[in-house]
PDB file of C-alpha atoms in Angstrom:
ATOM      1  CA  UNK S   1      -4.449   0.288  22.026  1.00 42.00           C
ATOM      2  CA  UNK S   2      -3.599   3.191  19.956  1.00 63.00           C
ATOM      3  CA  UNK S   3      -6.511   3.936  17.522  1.00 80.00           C
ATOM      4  CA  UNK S   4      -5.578   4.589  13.801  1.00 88.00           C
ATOM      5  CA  UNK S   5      -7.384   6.323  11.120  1.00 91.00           C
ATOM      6  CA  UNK S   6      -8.230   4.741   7.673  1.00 92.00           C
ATOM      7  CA  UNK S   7      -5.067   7.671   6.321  1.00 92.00           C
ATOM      8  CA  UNK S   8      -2.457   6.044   8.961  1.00 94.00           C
ATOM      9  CA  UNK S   9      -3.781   2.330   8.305  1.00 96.00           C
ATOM     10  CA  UNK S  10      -3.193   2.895   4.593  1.00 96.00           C
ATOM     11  CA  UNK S  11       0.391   4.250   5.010  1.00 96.00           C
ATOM     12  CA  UNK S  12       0.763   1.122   7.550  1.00 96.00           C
ATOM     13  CA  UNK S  13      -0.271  -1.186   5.058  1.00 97.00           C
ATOM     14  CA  UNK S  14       2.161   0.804   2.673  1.00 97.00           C
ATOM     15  CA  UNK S  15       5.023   0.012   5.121  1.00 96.00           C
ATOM     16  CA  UNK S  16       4.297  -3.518   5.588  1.00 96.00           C
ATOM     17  CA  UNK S  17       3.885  -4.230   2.045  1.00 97.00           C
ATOM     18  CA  UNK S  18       7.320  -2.911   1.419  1.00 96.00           C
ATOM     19  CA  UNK S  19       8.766  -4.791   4.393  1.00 94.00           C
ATOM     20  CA  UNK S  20       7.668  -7.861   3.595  1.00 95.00           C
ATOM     21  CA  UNK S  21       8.817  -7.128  -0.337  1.00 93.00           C
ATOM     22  CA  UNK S  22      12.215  -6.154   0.775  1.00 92.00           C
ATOM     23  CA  UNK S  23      12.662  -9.059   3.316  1.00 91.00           C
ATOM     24  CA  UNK S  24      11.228 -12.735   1.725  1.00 89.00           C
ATOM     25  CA  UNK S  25      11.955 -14.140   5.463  1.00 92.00           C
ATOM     26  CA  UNK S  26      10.369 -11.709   7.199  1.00 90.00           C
ATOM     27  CA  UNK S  27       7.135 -13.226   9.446  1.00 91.00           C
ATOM     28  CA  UNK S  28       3.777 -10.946   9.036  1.00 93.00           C
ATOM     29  CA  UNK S  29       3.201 -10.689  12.262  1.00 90.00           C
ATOM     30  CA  UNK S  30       6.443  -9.160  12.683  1.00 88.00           C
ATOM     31  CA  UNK S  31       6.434  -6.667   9.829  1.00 90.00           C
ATOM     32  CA  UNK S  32       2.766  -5.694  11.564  1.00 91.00           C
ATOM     33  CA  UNK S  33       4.642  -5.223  15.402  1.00 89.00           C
ATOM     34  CA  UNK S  34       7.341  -3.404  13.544  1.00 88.00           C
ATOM     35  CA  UNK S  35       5.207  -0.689  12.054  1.00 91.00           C
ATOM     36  CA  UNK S  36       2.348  -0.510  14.217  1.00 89.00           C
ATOM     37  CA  UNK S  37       5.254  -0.219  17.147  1.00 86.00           C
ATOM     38  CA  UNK S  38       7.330   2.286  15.569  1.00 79.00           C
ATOM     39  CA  UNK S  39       6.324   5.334  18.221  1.00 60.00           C
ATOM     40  CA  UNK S  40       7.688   2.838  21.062  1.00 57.00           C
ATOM     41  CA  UNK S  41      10.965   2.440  19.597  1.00 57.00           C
ATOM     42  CA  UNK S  42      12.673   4.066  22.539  1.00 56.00           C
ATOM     43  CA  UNK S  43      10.608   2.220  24.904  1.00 50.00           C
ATOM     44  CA  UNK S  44      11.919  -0.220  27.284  1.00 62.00           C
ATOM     45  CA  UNK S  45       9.678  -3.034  26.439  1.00 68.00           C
ATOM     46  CA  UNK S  46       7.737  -2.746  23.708  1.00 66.00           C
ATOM     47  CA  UNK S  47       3.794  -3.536  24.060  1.00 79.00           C
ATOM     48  CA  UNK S  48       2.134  -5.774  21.107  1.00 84.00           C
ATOM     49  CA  UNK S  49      -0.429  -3.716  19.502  1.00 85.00           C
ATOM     50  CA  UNK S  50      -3.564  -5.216  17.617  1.00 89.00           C
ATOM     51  CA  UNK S  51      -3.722  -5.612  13.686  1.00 93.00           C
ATOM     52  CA  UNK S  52      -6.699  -3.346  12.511  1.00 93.00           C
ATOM     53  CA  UNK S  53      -8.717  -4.904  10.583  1.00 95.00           C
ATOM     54  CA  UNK S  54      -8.885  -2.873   7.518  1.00 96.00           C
ATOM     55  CA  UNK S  55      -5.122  -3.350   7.913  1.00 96.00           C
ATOM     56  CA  UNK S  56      -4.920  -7.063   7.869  1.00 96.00           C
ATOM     57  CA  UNK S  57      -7.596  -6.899   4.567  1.00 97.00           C
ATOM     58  CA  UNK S  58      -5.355  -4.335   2.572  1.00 97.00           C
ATOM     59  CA  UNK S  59      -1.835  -6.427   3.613  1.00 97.00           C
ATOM     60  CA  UNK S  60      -3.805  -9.717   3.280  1.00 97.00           C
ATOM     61  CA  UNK S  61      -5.724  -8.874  -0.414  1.00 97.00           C
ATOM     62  CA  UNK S  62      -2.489  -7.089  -2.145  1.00 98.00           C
ATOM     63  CA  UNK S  63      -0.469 -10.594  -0.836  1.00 96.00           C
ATOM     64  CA  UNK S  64      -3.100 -12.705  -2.145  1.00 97.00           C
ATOM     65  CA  UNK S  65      -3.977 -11.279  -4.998  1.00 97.00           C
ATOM     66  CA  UNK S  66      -0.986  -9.838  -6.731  1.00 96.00           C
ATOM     67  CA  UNK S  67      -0.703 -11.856  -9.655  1.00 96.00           C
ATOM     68  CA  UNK S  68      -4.181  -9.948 -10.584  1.00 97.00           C
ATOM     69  CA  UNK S  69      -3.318  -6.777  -9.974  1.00 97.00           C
ATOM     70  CA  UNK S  70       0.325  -6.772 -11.394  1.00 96.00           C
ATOM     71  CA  UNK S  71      -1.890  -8.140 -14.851  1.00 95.00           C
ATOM     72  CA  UNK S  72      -4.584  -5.335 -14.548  1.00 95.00           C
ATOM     73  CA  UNK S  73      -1.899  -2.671 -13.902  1.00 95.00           C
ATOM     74  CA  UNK S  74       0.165  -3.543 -17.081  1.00 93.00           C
ATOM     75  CA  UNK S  75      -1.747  -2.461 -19.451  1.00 91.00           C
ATOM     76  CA  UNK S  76      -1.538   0.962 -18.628  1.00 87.00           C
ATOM     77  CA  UNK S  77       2.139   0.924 -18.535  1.00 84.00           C
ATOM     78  CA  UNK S  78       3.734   3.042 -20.761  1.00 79.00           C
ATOM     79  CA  UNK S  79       4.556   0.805 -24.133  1.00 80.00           C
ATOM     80  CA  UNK S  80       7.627  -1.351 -23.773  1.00 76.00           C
ATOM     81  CA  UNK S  81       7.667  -0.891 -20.108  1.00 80.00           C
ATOM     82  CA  UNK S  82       7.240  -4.090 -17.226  1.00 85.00           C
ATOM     83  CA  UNK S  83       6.401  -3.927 -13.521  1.00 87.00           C
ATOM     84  CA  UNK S  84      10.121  -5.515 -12.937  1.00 86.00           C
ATOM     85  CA  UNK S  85      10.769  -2.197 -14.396  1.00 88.00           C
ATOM     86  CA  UNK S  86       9.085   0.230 -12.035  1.00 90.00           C
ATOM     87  CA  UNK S  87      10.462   1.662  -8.480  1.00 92.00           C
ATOM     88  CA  UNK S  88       9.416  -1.036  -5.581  1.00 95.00           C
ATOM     89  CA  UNK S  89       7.476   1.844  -3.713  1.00 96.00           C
ATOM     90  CA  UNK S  90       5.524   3.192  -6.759  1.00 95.00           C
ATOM     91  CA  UNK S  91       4.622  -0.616  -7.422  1.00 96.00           C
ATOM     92  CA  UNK S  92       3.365  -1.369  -3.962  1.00 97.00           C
ATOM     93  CA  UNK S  93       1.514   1.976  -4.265  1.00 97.00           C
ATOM     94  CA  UNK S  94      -0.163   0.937  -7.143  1.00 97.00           C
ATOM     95  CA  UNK S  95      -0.820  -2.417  -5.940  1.00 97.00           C
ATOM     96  CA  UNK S  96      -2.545  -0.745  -2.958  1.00 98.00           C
ATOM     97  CA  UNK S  97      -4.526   1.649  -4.174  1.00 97.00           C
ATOM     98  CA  UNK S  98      -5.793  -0.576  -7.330  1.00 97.00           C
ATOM     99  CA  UNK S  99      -6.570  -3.707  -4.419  1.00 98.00           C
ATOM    100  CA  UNK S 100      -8.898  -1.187  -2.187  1.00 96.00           C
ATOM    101  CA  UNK S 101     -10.813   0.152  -5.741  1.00 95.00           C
ATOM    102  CA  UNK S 102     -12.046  -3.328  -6.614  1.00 95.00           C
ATOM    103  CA  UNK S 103     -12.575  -4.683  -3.115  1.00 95.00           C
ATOM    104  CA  UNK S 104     -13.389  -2.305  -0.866  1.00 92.00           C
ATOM    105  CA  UNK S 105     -16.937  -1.445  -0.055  1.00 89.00           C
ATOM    106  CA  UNK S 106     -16.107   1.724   2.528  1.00 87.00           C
ATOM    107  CA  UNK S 107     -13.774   3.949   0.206  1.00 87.00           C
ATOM    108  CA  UNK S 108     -15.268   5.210  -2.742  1.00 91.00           C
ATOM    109  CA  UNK S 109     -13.089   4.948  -6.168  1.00 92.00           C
ATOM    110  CA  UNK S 110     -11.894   8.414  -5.853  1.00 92.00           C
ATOM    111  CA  UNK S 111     -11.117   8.536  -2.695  1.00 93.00           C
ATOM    112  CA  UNK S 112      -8.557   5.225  -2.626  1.00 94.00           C
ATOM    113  CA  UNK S 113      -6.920   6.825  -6.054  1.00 95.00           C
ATOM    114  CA  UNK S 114      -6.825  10.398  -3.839  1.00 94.00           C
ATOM    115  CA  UNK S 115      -4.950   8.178  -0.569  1.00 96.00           C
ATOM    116  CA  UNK S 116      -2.885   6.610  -3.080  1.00 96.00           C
ATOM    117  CA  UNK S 117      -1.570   9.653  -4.019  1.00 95.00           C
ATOM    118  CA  UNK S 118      -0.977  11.098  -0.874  1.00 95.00           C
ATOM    119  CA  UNK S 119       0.777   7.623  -0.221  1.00 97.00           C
ATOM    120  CA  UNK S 120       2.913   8.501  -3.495  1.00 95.00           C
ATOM    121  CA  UNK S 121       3.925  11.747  -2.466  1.00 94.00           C
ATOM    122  CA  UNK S 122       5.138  10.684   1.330  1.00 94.00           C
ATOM    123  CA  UNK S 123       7.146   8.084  -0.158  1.00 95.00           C
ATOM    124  CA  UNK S 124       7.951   8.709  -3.164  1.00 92.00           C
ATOM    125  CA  UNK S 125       8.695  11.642  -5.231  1.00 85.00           C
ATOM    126  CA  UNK S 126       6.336  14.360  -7.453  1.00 81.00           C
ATOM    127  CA  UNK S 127       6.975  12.111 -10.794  1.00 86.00           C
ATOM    128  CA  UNK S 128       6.096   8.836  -9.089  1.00 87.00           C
ATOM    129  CA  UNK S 129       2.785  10.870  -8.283  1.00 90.00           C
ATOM    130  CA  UNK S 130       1.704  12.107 -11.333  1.00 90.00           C
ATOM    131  CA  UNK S 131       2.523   8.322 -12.615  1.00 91.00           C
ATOM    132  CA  UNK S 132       0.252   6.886  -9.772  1.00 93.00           C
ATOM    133  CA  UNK S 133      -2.479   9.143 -10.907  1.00 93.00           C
ATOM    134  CA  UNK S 134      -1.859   8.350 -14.730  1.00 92.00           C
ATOM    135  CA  UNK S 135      -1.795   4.886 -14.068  1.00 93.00           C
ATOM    136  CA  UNK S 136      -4.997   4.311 -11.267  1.00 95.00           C
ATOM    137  CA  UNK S 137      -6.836   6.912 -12.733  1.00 93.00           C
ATOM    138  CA  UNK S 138      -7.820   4.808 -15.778  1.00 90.00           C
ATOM    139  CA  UNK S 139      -9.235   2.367 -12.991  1.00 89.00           C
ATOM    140  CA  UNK S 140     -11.916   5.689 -11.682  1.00 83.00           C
ATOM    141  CA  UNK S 141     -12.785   6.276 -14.826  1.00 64.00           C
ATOM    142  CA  UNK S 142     -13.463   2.760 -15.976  1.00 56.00           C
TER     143      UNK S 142
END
């Protein structure tokens, strides 16, 4: 079982999130395979990997708990502007980083806003960063 750091479970929860948000039928377990699997794509048969558990919590708590964090994140949205409004990966981002602030008890503030934008610039682009900071940053400071 391949082991992955907290930086690679973070951009695996990333790629789930988005998986799952661009696919309504697709099965967790099966976004998880799919990304977790993605080095044995040429492989002949393809060997299940386990779930990490900080993965499952991240995946699990941004699910679960999105109607929360969609109505803490709005606020700090520029005026006039929705989360319908913003780019599905920036979104999940924020979602992701603002989940592991308020629930988890192993990454500091900072550092979850600091992944988050690392997140933001492999996926997205140098605006969507400096948004992400803008935007989670109030979240540190608060």
């Amino acid at each position: 079982m391949p082991n992955f750091n907290r930086h690679q479970i973070r951009q695996a929860a990333f790629q789930v999130l988005f998986a799952l948000n661009a696919n309504d039928t697709l099965e967790l377990a099966d976004a998880y395979q799919a990304v977790l699997t993605m080095d044995q794509f040429d492989a002949e048969e393809v060997e299940e990997v386990a779930v990490p558990d900080y993965l499952a919590f991240l995946v699990t708590g941004v699910t679960e708990h999105q109607a929360e964090l969609d109505a803490a994140l709005t606020p700090y949205l520029k005026k006039g502007w929705q989360l319908s409004r913003l780019a599905k990966p920036d979104l999940i981002i924020l979602r992701l980083g603002l989940f592991e602030m308020q629930n988890s008890t192993e990454a500091p503030n900072k550092v979850a806003l600091n992944e988050a934008l690392e997140l933001a610039k492999q996926f997205t682009d140098d605006q969507a960063k400096g948004f992400v900071n803008g935007v989670l940053s109030k979240f540190v400071e608060a």
